[in-house]
mmCIF file of C-alpha atoms in Angstrom:
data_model
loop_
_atom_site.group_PDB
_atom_site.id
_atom_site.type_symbol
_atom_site.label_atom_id
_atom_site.label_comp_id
_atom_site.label_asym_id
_atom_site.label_seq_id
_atom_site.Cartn_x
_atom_site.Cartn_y
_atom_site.Cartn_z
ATOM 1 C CA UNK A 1 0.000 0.000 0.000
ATOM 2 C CA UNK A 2 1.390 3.325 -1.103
ATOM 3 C CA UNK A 3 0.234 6.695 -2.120
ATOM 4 C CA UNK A 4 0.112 8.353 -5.127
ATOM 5 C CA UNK A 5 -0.909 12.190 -7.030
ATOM 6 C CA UNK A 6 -2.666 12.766 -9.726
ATOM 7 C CA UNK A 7 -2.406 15.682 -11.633
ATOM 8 C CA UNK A 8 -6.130 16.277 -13.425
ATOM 9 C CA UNK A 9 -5.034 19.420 -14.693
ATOM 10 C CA UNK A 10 -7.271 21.364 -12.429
ATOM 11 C CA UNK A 11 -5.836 19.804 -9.440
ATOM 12 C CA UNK A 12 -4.297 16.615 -7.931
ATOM 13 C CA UNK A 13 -5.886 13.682 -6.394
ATOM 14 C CA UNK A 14 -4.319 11.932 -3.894
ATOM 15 C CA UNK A 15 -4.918 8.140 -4.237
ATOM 16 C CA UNK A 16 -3.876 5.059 -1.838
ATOM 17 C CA UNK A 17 -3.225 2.371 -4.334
ATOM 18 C CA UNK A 18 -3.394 -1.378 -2.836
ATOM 19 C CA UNK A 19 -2.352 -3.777 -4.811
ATOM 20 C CA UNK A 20 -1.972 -7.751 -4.627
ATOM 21 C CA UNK A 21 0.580 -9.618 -3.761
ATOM 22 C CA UNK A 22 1.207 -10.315 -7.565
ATOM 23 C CA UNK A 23 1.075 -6.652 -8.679
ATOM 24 C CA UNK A 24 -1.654 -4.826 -10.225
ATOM 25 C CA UNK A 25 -4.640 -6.475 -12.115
ATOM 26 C CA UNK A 26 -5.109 -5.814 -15.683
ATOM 27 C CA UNK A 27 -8.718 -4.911 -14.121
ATOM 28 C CA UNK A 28 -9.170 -1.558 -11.808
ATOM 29 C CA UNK A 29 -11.376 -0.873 -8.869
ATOM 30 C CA UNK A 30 -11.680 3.015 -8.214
ATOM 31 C CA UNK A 31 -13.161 3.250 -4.377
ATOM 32 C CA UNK A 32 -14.770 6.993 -3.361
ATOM 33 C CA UNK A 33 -15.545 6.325 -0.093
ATOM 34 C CA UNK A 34 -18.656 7.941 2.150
ATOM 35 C CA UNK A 35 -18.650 11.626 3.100
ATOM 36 C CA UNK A 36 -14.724 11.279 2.052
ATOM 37 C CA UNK A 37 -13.740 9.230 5.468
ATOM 38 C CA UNK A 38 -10.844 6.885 3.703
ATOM 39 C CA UNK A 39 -10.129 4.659 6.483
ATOM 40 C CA UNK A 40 -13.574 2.662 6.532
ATOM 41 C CA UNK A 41 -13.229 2.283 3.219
ATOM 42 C CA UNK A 42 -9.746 0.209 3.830
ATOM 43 C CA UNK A 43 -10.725 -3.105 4.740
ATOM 44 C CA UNK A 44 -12.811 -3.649 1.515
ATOM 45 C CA UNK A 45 -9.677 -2.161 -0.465
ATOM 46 C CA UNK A 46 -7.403 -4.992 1.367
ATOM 47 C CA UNK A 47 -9.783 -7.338 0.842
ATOM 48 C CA UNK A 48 -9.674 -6.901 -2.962
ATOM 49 C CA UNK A 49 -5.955 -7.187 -3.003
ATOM 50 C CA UNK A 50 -7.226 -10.779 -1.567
ATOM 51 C CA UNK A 51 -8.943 -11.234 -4.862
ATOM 52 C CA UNK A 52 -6.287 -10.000 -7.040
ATOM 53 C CA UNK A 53 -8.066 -6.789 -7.500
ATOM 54 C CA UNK A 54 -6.254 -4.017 -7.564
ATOM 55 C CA UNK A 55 -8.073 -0.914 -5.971
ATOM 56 C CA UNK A 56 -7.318 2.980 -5.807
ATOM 57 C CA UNK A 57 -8.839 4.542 -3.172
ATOM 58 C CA UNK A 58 -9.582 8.563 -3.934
ATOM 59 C CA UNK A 59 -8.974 10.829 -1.459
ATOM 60 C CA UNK A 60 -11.608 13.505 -2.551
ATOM 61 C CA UNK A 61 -12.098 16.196 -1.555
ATOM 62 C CA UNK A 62 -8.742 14.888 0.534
ATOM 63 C CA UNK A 63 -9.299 14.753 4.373
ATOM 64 C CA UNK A 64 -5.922 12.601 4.505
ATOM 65 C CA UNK A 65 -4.052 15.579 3.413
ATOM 66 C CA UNK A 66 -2.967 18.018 5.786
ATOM 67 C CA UNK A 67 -5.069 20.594 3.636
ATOM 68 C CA UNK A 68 -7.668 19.252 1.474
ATOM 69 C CA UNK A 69 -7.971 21.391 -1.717
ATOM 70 C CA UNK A 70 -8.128 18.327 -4.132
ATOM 71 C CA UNK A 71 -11.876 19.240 -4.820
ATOM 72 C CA UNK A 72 -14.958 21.330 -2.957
ATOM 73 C CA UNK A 73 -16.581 19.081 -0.635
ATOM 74 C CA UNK A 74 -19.775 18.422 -2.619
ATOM 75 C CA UNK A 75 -20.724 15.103 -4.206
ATOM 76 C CA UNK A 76 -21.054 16.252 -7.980
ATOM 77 C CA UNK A 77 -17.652 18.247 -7.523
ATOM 78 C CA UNK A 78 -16.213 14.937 -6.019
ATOM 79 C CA UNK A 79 -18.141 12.406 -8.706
ATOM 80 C CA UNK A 80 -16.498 15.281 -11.604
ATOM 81 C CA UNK A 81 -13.320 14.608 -9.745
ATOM 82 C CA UNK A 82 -13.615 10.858 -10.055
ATOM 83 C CA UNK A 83 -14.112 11.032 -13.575
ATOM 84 C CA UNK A 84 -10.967 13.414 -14.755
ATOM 85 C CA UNK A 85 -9.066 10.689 -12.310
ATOM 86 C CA UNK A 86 -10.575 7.929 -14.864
ATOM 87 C CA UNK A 87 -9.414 9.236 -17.877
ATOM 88 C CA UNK A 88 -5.742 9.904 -16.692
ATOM 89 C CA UNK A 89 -4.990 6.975 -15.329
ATOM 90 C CA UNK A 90 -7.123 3.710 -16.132
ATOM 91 C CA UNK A 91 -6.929 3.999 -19.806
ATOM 92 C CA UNK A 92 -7.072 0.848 -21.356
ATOM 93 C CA UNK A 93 -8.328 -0.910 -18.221
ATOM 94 C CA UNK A 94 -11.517 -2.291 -17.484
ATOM 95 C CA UNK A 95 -12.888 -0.001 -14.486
ATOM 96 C CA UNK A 96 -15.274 -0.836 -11.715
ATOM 97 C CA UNK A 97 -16.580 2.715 -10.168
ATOM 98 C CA UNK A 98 -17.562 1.880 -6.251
ATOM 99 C CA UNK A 99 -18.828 4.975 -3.680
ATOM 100 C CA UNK A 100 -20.366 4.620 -0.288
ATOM 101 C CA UNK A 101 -23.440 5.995 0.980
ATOM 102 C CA UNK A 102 -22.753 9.536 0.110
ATOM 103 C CA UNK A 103 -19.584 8.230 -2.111
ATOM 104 C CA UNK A 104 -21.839 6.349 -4.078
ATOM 105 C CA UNK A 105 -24.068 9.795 -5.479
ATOM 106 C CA UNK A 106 -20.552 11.384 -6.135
ATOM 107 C CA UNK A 107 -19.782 7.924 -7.950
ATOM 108 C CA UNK A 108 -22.823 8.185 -9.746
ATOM 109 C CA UNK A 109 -22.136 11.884 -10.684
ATOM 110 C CA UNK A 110 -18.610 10.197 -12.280
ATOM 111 C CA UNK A 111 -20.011 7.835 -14.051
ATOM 112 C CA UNK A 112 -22.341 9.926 -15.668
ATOM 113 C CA UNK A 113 -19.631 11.193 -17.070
ATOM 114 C CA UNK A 114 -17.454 8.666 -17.174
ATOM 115 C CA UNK A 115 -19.179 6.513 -19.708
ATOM 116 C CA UNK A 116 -18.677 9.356 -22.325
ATOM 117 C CA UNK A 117 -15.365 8.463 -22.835
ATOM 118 C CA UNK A 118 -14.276 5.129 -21.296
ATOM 119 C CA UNK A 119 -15.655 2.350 -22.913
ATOM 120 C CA UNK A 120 -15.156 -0.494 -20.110
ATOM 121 C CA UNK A 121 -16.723 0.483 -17.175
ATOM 122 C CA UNK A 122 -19.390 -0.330 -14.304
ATOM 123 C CA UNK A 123 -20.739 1.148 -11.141
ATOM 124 C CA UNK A 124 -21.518 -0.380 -7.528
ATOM 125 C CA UNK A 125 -23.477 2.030 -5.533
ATOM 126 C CA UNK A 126 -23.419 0.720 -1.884
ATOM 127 C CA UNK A 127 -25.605 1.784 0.874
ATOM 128 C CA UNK A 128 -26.761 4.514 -1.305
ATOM 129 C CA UNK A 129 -28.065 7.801 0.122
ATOM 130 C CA UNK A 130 -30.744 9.052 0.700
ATOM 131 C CA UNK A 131 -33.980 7.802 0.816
ATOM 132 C CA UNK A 132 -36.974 10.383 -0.665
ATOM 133 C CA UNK A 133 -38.359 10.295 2.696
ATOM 134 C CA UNK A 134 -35.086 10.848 4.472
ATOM 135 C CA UNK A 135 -33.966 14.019 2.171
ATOM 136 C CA UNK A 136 -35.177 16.181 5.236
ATOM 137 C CA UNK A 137 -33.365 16.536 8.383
ATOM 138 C CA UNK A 138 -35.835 15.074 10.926
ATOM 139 C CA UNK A 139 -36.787 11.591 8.945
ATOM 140 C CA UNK A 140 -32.876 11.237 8.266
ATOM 141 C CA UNK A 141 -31.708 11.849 11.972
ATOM 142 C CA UNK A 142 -34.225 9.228 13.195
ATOM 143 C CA UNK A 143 -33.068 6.466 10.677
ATOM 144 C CA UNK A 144 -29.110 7.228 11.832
ATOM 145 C CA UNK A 145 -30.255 6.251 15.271
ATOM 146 C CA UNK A 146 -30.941 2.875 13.716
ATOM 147 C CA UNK A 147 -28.254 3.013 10.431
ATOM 148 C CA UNK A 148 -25.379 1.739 12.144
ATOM 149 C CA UNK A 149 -27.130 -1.021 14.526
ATOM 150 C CA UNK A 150 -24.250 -3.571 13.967
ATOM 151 C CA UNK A 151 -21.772 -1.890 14.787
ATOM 152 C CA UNK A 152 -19.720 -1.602 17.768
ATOM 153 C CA UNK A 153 -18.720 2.118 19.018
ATOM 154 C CA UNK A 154 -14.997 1.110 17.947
ATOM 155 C CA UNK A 155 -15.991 0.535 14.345
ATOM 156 C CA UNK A 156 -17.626 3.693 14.254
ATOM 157 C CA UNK A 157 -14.086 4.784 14.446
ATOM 158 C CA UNK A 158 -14.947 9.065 15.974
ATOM 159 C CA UNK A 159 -11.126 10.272 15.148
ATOM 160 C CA UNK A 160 -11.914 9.351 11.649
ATOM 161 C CA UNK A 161 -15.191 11.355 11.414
ATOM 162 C CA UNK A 162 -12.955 14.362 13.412
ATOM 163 C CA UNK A 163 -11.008 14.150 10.531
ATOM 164 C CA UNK A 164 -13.033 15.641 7.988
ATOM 165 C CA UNK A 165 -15.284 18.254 10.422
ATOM 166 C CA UNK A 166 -14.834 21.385 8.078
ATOM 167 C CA UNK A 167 -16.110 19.554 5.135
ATOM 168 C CA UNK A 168 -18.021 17.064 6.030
ATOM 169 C CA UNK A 169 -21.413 18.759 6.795
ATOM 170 C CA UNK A 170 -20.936 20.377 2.846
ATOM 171 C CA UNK A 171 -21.037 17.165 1.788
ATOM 172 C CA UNK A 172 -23.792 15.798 3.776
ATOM 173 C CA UNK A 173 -26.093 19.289 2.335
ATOM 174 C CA UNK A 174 -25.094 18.683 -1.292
ATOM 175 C CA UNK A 175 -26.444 14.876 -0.816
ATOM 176 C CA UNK A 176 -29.510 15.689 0.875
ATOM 177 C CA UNK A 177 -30.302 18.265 -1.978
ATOM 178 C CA UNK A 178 -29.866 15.250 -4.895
ATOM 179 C CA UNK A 179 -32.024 12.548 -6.174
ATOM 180 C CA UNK A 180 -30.145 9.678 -7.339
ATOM 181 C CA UNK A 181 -33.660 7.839 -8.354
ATOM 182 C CA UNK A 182 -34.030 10.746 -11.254
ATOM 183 C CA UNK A 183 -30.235 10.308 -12.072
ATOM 184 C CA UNK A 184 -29.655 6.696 -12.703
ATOM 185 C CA UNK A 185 -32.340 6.450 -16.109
ATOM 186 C CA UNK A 186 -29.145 7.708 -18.110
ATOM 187 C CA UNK A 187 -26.713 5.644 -16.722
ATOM 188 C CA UNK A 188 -25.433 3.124 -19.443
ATOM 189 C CA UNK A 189 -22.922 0.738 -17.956
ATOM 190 C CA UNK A 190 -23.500 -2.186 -15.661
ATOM 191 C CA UNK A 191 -25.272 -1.295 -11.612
ATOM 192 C CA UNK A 192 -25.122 -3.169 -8.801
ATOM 193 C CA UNK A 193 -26.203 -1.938 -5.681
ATOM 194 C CA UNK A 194 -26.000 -3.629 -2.582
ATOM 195 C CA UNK A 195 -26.626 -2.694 1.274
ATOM 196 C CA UNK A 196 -26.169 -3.978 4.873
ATOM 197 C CA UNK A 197 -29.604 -5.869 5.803
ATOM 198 C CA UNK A 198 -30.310 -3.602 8.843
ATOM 199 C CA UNK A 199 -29.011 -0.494 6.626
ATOM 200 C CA UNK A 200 -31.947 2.245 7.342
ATOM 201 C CA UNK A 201 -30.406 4.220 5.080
ATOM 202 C CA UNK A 202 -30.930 1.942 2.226
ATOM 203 C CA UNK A 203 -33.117 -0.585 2.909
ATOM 204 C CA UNK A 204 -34.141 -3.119 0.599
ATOM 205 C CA UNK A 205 -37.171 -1.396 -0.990
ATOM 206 C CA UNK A 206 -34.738 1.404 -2.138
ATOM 207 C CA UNK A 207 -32.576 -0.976 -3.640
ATOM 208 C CA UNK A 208 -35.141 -1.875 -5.752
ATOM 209 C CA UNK A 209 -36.807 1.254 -6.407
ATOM 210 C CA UNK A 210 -33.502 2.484 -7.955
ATOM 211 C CA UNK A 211 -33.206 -0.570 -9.767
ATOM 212 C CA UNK A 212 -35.848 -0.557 -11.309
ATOM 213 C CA UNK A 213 -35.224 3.116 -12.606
ATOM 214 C CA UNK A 214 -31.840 1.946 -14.296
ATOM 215 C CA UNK A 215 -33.499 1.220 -17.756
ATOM 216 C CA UNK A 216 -30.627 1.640 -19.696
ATOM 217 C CA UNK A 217 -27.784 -0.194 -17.734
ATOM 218 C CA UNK A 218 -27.596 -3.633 -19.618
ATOM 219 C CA UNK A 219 -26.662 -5.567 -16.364
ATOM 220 C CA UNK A 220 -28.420 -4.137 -13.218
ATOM 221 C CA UNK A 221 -28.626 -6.427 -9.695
ATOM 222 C CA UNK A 222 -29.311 -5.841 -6.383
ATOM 223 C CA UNK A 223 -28.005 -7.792 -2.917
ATOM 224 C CA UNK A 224 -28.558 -7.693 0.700
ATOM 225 C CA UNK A 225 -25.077 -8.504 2.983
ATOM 226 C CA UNK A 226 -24.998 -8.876 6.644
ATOM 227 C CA UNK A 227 -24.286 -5.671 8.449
ATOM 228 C CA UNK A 228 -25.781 -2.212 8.435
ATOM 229 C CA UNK A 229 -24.784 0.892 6.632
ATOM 230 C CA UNK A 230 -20.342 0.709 7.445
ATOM 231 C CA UNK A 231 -20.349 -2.594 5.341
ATOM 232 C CA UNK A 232 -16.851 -1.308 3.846
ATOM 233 C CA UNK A 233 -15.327 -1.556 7.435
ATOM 234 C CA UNK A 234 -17.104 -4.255 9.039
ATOM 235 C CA UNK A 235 -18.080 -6.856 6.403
ATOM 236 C CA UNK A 236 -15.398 -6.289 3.906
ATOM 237 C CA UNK A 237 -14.991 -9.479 2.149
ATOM 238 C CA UNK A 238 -18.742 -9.587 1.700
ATOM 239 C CA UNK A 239 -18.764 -6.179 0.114
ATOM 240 C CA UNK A 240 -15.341 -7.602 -2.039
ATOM 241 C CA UNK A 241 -17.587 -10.327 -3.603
ATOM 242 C CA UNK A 242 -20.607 -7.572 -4.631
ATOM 243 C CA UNK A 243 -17.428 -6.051 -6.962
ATOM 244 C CA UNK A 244 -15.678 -8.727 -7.812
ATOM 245 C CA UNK A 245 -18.894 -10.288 -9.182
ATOM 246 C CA UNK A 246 -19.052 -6.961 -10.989
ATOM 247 C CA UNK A 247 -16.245 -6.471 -12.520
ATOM 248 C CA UNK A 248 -17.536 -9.999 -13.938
ATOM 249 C CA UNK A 249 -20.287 -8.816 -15.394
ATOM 250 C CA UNK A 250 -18.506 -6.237 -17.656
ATOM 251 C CA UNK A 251 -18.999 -6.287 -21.105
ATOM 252 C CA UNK A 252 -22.069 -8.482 -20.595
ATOM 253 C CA UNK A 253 -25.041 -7.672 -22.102
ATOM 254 C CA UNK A 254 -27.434 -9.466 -19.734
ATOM 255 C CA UNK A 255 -29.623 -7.670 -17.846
ATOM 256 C CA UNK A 256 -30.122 -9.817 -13.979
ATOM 257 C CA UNK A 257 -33.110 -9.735 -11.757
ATOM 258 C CA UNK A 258 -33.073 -8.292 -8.359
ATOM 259 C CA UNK A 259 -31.564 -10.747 -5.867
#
């Protein structure tokens, strides 16, 4: 595990590449992790390496840099981001986009425009945010009481969340203010989306309300893991099948039924 910079031309992205054993996979997984918190996003990188996956982890806006300027702390800035990261450096390589909760509208935002210009490419949105019903401060602070019922207080991990308290809250505002359900009917490359069974941020009838909105992806599927909404820290090698299983999938021209 190492870091690396990207220069986008705007600005550069700092990246934590993990690798295998072997060295790096032909295929690439590019990880934007929830409300830009890179450390729960770890395990699942790791875990990948397991697979022979190799994984880049973007640090957008870049809360593991003593000053984060790599981006504004807003999910479309961050999904634009993703996207200019893309064409730089994974040309040539088949590409499966993964985001988190929040991570996953910014990855949605990049794919959007990622599939303009990079041909093999497909998206995981896990424990995707937000709800209709939860896009209002009340609904969505009584469904985090609930959200992260599996874990212990260690895996919520607080230093981590201290770590990005000045941009955090942006990011947060700028995901309660998007619908991802009126987003995904133009995405064109294959969706899975997947969330912790006790998730109450995503819960299973969400799954399939966005699936069912993804007309035009030719290989959509949905599936329930153990856990709650911080899957990526505490159930990563579940979470490592859901891509792996992706990245599988591209180039297909299938389209699966929920599961």
């Amino acid at each position: 595990m190492h870091d690396s910079f990207t220069d986008t031309g705007s600005k550069s992205v700092h990246a934590v590449v993990v690798d295998p054993p072997t060295g790096p996979s032909e295929a690439l997984v590019v990880l934007v992790p929830g409300l830009g918190l890179l450390k729960y996003a770890l395990p699942t990188a790791h875990a990948l390496a397991r697979r022979g996956l190799s994984t880049r982890l973007l640090d957008l806006p870049g809360f593991g840099l003593p000053t984060p300027d790599s981006t504004r702390p807003n999910i479309h800035a961050i999904g634009l981001m993703t996207a200019a990261w893309v064409r730089q450096q994974a040309v040539g390589r088949p590409v499966v986009l993964i985001g988190h909760s929040t991570g996953s509208q910014a990855a949605l935002t990049g794919a959007l425009a990622a599939q303009e210009f990079h041909d093999d490419l497909a998206l995981v949105m896990a424990g995707p945010t937000f709800v209709p019903g939860q896009r209002r401060w009340p609904r969505l602070l009584l469904a985090t009481l609930t959200a992260y019922r599996d874990d212990t207080p260690r895996q919520l991990r607080a230093s981590e969340i201290a770590r990005g308290w000045h941009g955090v809250p942006e990011i947060l505002l700028s995901g309660l203010d998007d619908a991802v359900d009126q987003r995904l009917p133009r995405l064109r490359v294959p969706l899975h989306l997947t969330s912790g069974e006790h998730d109450s941020f995503a819960p299973a009838a969400w799954l399939t309300r966005l699936a069912a909105v993804a007309g035009a992806s030719p290989w959509v599927r949905t599936t329930t893991l153990p856990g709650s909404h911080n899957n990526l820290y505490t159930h990563p090698d579940a979470v490592a099948d859901v891509i792996t299983m992706t990245r599988e999938a591209l180039g297909s021209g299938r389209r699966e039924p929920a599961a």
